[in-house]
Coordinates of C-alpha atoms in Angstrom, one line a residue:
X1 CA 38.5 110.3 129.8
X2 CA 41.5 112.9 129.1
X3 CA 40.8 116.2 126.5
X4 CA 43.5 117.9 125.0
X5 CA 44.3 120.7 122.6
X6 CA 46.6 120.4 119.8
X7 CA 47.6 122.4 117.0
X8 CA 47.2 121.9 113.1
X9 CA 50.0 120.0 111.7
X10 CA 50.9 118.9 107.8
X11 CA 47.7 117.7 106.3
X12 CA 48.6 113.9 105.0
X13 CA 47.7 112.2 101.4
X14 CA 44.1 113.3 100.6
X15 CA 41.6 110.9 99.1
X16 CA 40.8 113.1 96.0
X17 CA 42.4 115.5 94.0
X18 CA 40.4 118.7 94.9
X19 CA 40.8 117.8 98.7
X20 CA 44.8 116.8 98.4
X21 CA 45.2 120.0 96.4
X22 CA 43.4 122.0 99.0
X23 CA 45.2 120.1 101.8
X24 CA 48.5 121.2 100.4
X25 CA 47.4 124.8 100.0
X26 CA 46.8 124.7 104.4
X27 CA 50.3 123.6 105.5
X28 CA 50.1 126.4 108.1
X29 CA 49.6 126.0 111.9
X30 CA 46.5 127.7 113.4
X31 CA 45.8 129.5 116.4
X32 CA 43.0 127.3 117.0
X33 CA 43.2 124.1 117.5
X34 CA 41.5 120.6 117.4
X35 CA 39.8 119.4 120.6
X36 CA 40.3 115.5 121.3
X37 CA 38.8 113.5 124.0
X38 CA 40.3 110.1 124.9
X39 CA 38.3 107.2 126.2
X40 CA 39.4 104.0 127.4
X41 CA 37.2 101.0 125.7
X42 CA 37.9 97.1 126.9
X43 CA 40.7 94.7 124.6
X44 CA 43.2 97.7 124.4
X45 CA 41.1 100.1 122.3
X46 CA 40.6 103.9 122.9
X47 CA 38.6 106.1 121.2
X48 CA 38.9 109.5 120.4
X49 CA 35.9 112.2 119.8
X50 CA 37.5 115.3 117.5
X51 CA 36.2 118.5 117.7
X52 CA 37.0 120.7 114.8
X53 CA 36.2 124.3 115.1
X54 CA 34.5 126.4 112.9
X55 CA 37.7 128.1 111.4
X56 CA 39.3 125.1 110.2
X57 CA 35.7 124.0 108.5
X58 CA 35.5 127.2 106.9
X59 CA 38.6 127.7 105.9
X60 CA 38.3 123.9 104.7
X61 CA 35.2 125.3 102.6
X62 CA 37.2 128.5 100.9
X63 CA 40.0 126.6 99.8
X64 CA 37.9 123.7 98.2
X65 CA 35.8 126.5 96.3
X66 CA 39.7 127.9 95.6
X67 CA 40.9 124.9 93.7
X68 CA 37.4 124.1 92.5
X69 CA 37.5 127.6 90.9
X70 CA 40.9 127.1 89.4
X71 CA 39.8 123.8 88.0
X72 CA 36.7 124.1 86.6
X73 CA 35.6 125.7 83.4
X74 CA 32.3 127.2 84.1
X75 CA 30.2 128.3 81.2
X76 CA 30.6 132.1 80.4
X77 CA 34.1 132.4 82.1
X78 CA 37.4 131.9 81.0
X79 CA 39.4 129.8 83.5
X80 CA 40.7 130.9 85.8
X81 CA 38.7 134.3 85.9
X82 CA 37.2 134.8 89.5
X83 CA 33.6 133.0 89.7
X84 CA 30.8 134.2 92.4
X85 CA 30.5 131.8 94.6
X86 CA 27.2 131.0 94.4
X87 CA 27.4 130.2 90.2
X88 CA 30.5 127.8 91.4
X89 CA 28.6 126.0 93.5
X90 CA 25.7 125.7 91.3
X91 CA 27.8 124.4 88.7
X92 CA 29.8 122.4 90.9
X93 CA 26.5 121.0 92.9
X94 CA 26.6 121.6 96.8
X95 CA 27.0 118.2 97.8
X96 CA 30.4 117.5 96.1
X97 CA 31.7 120.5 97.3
X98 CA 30.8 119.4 100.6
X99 CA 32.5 116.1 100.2
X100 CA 35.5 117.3 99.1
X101 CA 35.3 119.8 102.2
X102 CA 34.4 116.7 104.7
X103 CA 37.6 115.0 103.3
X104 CA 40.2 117.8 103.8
X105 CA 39.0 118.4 107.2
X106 CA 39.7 114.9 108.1
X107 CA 42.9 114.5 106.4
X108 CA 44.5 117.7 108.1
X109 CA 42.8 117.1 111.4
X110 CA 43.0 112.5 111.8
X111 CA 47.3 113.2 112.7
X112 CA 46.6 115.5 115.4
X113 CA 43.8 113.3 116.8
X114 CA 46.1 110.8 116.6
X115 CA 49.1 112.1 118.2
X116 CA 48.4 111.2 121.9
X117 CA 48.1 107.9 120.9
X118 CA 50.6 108.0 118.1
X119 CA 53.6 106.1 120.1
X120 CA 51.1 103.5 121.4
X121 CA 48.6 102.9 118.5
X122 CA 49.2 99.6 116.8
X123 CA 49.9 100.4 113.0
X124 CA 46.8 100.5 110.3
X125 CA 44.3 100.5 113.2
X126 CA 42.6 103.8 113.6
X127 CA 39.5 104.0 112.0
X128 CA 36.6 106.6 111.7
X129 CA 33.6 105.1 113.3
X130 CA 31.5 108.2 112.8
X131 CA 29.3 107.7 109.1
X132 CA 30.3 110.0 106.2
X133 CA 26.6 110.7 105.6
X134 CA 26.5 111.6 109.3
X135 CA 29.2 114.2 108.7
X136 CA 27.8 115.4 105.4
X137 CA 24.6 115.6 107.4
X138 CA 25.8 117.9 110.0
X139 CA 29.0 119.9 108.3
X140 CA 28.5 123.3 108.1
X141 CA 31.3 125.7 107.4
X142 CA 30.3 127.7 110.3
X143 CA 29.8 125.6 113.1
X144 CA 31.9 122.3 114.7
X145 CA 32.3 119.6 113.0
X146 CA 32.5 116.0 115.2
X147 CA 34.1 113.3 114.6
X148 CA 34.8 109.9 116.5
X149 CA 37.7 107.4 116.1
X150 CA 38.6 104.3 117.4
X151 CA 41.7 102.9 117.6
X152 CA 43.8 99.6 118.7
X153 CA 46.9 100.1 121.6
X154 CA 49.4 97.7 121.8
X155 CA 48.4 95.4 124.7
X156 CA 50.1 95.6 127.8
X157 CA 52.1 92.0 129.1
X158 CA 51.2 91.4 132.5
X159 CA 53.2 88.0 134.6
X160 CA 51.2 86.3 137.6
X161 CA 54.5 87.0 139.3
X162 CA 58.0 88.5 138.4
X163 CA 59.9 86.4 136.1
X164 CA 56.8 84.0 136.2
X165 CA 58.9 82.5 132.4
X166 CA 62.0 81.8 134.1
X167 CA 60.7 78.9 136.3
X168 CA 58.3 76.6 133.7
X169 CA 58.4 72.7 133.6
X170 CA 56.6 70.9 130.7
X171 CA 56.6 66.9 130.1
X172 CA 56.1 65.9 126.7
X173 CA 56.0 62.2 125.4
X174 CA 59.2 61.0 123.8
X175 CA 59.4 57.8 121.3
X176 CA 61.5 55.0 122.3
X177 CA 64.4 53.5 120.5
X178 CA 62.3 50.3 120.4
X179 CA 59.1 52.1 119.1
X180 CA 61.2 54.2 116.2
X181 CA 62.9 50.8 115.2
X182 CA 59.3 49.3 114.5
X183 CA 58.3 52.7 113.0
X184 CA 61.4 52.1 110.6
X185 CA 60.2 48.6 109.7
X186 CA 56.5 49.5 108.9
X187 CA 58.3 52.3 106.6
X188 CA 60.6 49.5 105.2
X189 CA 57.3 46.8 104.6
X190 CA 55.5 49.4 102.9
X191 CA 58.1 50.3 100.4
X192 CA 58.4 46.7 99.6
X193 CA 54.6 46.5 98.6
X194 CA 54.7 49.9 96.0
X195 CA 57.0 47.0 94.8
X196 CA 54.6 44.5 94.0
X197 CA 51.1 43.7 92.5
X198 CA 47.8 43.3 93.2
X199 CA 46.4 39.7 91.8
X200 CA 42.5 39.1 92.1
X201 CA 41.8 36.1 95.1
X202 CA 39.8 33.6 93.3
X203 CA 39.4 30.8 95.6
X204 CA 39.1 31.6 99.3
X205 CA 38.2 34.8 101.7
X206 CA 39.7 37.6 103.0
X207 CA 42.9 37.2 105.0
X208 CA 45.1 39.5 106.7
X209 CA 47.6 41.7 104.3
X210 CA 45.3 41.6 101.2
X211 CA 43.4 44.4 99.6
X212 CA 39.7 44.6 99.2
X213 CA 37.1 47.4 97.6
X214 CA 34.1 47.3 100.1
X215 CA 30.8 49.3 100.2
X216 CA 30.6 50.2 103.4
X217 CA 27.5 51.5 105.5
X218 CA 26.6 51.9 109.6
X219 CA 23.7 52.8 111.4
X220 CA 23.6 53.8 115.1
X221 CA 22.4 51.2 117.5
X222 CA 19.9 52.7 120.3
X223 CA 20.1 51.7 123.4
X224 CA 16.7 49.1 123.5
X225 CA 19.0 47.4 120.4
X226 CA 17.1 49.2 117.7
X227 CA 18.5 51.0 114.3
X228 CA 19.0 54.4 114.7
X229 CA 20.2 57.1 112.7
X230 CA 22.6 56.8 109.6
X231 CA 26.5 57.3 110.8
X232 CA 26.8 59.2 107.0
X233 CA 30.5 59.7 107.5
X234 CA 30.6 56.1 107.5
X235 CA 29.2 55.5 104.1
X236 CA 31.6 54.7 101.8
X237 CA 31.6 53.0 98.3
X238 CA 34.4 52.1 96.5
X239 CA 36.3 52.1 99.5
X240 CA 40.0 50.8 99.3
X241 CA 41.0 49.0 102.5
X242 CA 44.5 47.3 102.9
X243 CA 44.2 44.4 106.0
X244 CA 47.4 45.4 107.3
X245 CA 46.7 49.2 107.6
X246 CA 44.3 49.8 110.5
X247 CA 45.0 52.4 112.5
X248 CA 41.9 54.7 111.3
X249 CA 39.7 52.1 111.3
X250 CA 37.2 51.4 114.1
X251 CA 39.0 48.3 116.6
X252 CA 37.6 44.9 115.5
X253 CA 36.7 45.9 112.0
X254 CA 39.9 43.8 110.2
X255 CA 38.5 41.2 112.3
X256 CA 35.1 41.4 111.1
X257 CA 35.8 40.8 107.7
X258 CA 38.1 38.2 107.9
X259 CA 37.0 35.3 105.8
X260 CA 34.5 37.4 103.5
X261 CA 34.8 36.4 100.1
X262 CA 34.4 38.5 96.6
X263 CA 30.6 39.4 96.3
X264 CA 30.0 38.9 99.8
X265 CA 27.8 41.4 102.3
X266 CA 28.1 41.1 106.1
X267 CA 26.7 42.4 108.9
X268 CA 28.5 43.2 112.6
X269 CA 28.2 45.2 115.6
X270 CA 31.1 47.4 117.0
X271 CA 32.0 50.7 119.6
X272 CA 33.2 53.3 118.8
X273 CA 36.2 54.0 121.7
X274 CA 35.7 56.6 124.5
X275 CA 38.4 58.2 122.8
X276 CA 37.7 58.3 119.6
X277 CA 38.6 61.4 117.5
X278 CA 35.1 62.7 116.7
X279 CA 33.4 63.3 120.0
X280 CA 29.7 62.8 119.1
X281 CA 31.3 59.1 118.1
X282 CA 32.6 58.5 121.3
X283 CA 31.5 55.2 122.7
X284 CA 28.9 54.8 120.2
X285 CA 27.9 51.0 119.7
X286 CA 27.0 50.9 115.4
X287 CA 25.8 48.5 113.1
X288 CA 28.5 48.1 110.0
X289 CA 27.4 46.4 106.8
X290 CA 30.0 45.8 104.2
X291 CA 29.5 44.2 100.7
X292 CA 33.0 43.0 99.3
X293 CA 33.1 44.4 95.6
X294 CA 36.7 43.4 95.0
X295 CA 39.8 41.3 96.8
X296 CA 42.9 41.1 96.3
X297 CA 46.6 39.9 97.4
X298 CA 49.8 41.1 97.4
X299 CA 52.0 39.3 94.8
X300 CA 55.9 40.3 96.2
X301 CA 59.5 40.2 94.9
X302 CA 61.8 38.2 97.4
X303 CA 62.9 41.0 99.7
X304 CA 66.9 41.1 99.6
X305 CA 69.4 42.8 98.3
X306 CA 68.6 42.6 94.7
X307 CA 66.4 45.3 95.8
X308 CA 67.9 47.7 97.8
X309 CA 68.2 50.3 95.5
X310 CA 64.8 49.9 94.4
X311 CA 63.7 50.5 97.6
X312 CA 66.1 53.4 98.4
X313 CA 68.1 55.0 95.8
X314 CA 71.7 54.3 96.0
X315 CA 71.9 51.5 98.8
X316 CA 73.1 48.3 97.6
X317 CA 72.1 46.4 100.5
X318 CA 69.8 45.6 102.5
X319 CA 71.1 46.3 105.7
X320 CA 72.1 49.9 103.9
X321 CA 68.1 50.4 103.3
X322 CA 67.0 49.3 107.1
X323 CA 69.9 51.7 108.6
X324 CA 68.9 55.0 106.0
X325 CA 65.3 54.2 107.2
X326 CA 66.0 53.9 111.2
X327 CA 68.6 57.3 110.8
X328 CA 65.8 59.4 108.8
X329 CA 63.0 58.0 111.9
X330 CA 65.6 59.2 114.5
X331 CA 66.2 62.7 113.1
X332 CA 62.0 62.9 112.5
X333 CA 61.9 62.0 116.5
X334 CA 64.5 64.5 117.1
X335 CA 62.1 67.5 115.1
X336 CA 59.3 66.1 116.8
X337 CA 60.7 66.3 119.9
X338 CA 62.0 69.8 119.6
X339 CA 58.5 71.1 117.9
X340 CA 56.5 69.0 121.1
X341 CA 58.9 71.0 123.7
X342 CA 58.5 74.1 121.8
X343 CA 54.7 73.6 121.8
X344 CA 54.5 72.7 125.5
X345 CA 56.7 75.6 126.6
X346 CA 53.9 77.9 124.6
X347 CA 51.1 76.4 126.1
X348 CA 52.9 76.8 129.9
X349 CA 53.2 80.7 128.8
X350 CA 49.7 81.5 128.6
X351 CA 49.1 80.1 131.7
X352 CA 51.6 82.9 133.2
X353 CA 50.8 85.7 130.9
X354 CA 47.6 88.0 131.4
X355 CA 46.5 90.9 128.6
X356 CA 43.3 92.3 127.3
X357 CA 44.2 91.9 123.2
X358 CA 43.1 94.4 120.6
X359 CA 40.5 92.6 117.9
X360 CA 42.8 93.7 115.0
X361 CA 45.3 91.8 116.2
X362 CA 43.4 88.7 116.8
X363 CA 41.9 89.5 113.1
X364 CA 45.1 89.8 111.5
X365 CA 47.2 86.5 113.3
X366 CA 43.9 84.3 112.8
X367 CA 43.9 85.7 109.1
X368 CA 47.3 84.5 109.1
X369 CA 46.5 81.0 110.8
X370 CA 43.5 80.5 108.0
X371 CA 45.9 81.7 105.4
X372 CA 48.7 79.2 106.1
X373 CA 45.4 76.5 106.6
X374 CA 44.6 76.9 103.1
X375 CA 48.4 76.8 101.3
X376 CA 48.9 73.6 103.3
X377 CA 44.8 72.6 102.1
X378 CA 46.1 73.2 98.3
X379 CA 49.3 71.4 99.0
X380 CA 47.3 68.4 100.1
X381 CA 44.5 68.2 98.5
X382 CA 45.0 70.0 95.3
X383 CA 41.7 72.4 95.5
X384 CA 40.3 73.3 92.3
X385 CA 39.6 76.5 91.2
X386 CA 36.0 76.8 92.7
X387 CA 36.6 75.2 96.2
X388 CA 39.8 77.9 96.7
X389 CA 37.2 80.6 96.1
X390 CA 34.5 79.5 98.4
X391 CA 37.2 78.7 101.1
X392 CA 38.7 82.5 100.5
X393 CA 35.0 83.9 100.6
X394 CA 34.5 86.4 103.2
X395 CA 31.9 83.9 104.8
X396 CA 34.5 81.4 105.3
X397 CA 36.7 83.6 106.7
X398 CA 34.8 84.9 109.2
X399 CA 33.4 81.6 109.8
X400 CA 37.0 80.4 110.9
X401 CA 37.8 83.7 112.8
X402 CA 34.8 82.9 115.0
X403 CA 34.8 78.9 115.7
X404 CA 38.5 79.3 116.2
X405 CA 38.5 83.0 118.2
X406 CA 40.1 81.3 121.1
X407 CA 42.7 79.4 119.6
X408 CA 43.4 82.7 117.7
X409 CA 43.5 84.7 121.1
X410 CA 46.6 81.6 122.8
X411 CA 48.5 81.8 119.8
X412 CA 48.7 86.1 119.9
X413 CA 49.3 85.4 123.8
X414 CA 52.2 83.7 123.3
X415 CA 53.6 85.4 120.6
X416 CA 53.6 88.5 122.5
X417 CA 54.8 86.6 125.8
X418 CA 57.8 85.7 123.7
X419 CA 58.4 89.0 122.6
X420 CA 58.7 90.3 126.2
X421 CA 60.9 87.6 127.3
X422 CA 63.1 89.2 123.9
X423 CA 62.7 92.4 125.3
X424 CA 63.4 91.6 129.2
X425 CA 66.6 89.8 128.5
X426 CA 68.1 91.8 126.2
X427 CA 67.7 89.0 123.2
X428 CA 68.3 89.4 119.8

């Protein structure tokens, strides 16, 4: 711990009239000064324990009653006529006296606590730990008044070795030309089909490219072969499915309904992959049953140029269409690349970078993240009115701050690692 002594300074904005008034009335310096004793607490945080002696509390106390006395029209005196004490504070009532008192000690007294820290303390987060009704509790204009605050330093960036940044490597996964052209062609097949129609299949099953409405429902299969548990995500009614569009769907499950007529319900086992997105999935055997409520196929216009600027406004050909598609997948690649490399160079920073972080920081960049989460949530999904309140609730909030805390604590790590690099090499 480090003590120091420093002297009154300018008493800043007060929180209510009678104290701001009798903060500007003390914009003297003192003999006497306020005692502050620094301690060093983990993630960057130091807190301060004030010590306010008994001249500054009482003097605190006489130019409340001052104001108070100028303010205040007692019964049987004319304003401003001088008013014993005690009938002032009688009038008044003790405790808001005292408040008021509380408050302008604070405001005149939170700078110079402050200003050992002043250069280092991140902005907006110093606050007083100690409980108003504690200090009400204990104020007495003859005696010290105490006082501790706790405030956030901006963290120190520490390298595993000098110029650690200088020497990182990072692979990322780049598309191929073949694998973009394909991209391009899926694009250019599913532009043709907003084209056509949907016409009911009255004769025959389910075959690949047509459109069905299926109830679906799974269970989990237990390892003696049993029926286990519901798979409730799975259960679906009304579910659109197009053949041709599979990639979400669990491998074999076009398959599985190929051949299933209008009216139909079938029954088939599948696994879930070992790398499936939702772990608890992950190489799951289940039971699917599907009931086909609806089927249809796709009834096309002949795909050449008589509709190329159908499919893309302005070409006239199709050739035109198939090179605008393949130039916009390129440049996507090229973003994609770019944001990949940019993401990998991030991630290869935290592994170089070391530094306790402050909790308001982490607070304030993961109520930023959530904040940006939600925009791109109303974007997508057009929220009503009552699901952007619940997912703005303080519960929701904090909920996010403390499943994602450590995602939260990379992304402040590499924003700060990036602004050292700025600073070490003289960047703009």
């Amino acid at each position: 711990t480090r003590t120091s002594t420093t002297r009154r300074r300018k008493s800043r904005e007060d929180t209510c009239c009678v104290a701001s008034t009798a903060s500007a009335a003390a914009a003297v310096d003192r003999d006497e000064g306020v005692e502050v004793t620094e301690t060093k607490e983990p993630n960057c945080r130091v807190r301060l324990n004030v010590k306010v002696p008994p001249s500054i509390c009482k003097e605190s106390y006489e130019e409340v009653l001052a104001v108070m006395r100028k303010e205040t029209q007692v019964p049987g005196f004319r304003r401003g006529e001088k008013i014993p004490d005690i009938v002032l504070i009688n009038y008044v009532g003790k405790e808001k006296i005292k408040t008021a008192t509380i408050e302008v000690v604070l405001n005149r007294t939170l700078p110079e606590a402050m200003s050992s820290v002043k250069d280092r303390a991140l902005k907006e987060s110093e606050h007083i730990e100690t409980k108003f009704n504690a200090l009400q509790a204990s104020f007495s204009p003859s005696r010290f008044l105490s006082y501790d605050v706790v405030v956030d330093l901006a963290p120190e960036v520490k390298w595993i070795s000098p110029k650690a940044y200088k020497n990182l490597k990072v692979v990322i996964e780049v598309e191929s030309d073949t694998a973009i052209k394909n991209d391009a062609e899926a694009e250019l097949k599913a532009r043709h089909k907003d084209l056509g129609s949907l016409k009911i299949v009255q004769d025959r099953g389910t075959q690949t490219g047509d459109v069905l409405v299926l109830d679906v429902s799974a269970l989990r299969i237990n390892e003696d072969g049993s029926d286990g548990d519901e798979l409730s995500f799975w259960e679906q009614k009304g579910f659109h499915l197009d053949t041709e569009e599979n990639a979400h769907l669990v491998p074999g499950f076009i398959d599985a309904i190929l051949g299933l007529e209008r009216g139909q319900t079938r029954s088939f086992e599948l696994a879930f992959p070992l790398n499936w997105k939702q772990k608890e999935l992950q190489g799951v055997r289940a039971r699917f049953t599907v009931e086909c409520k609806e089927l249809f196929y796709r009834d096309l216009p002949v795909l050449n140029d008589t509709l190329a600027d159908k499919l893309i406004t302005g070409c006239s050909t199709l050739n035109q269409v198939r090179e605008t598609i393949l130039q916009k997948r390129r440049e996507m690649e090229e973003i994609r690349k770019t944001q990949a490399t940019q993401q990998a160079i991030l991630q290869e920073l935290s592994k170089v970078v070391e530094m306790d972080i402050p909790h308001s920081l982490l607070e304030e960049q993961g109520r930023n993240l959530y904040g940006a989460k939600l925009i791109q949530l109303q974007t997508t999904m057009k929220l009503t009115e009552d699901q952007i309140l619940t997912l703005s609730s303080a519960k929701a909030v904090n909920n996010y701050l403390l499943s994602q805390k450590e995602k939260i604590k990379e992304a402040v790590k590499q924003s700060l690692a990036i602004e050292e690099i700025f600073k070490l090499e003289n960047m703009q």
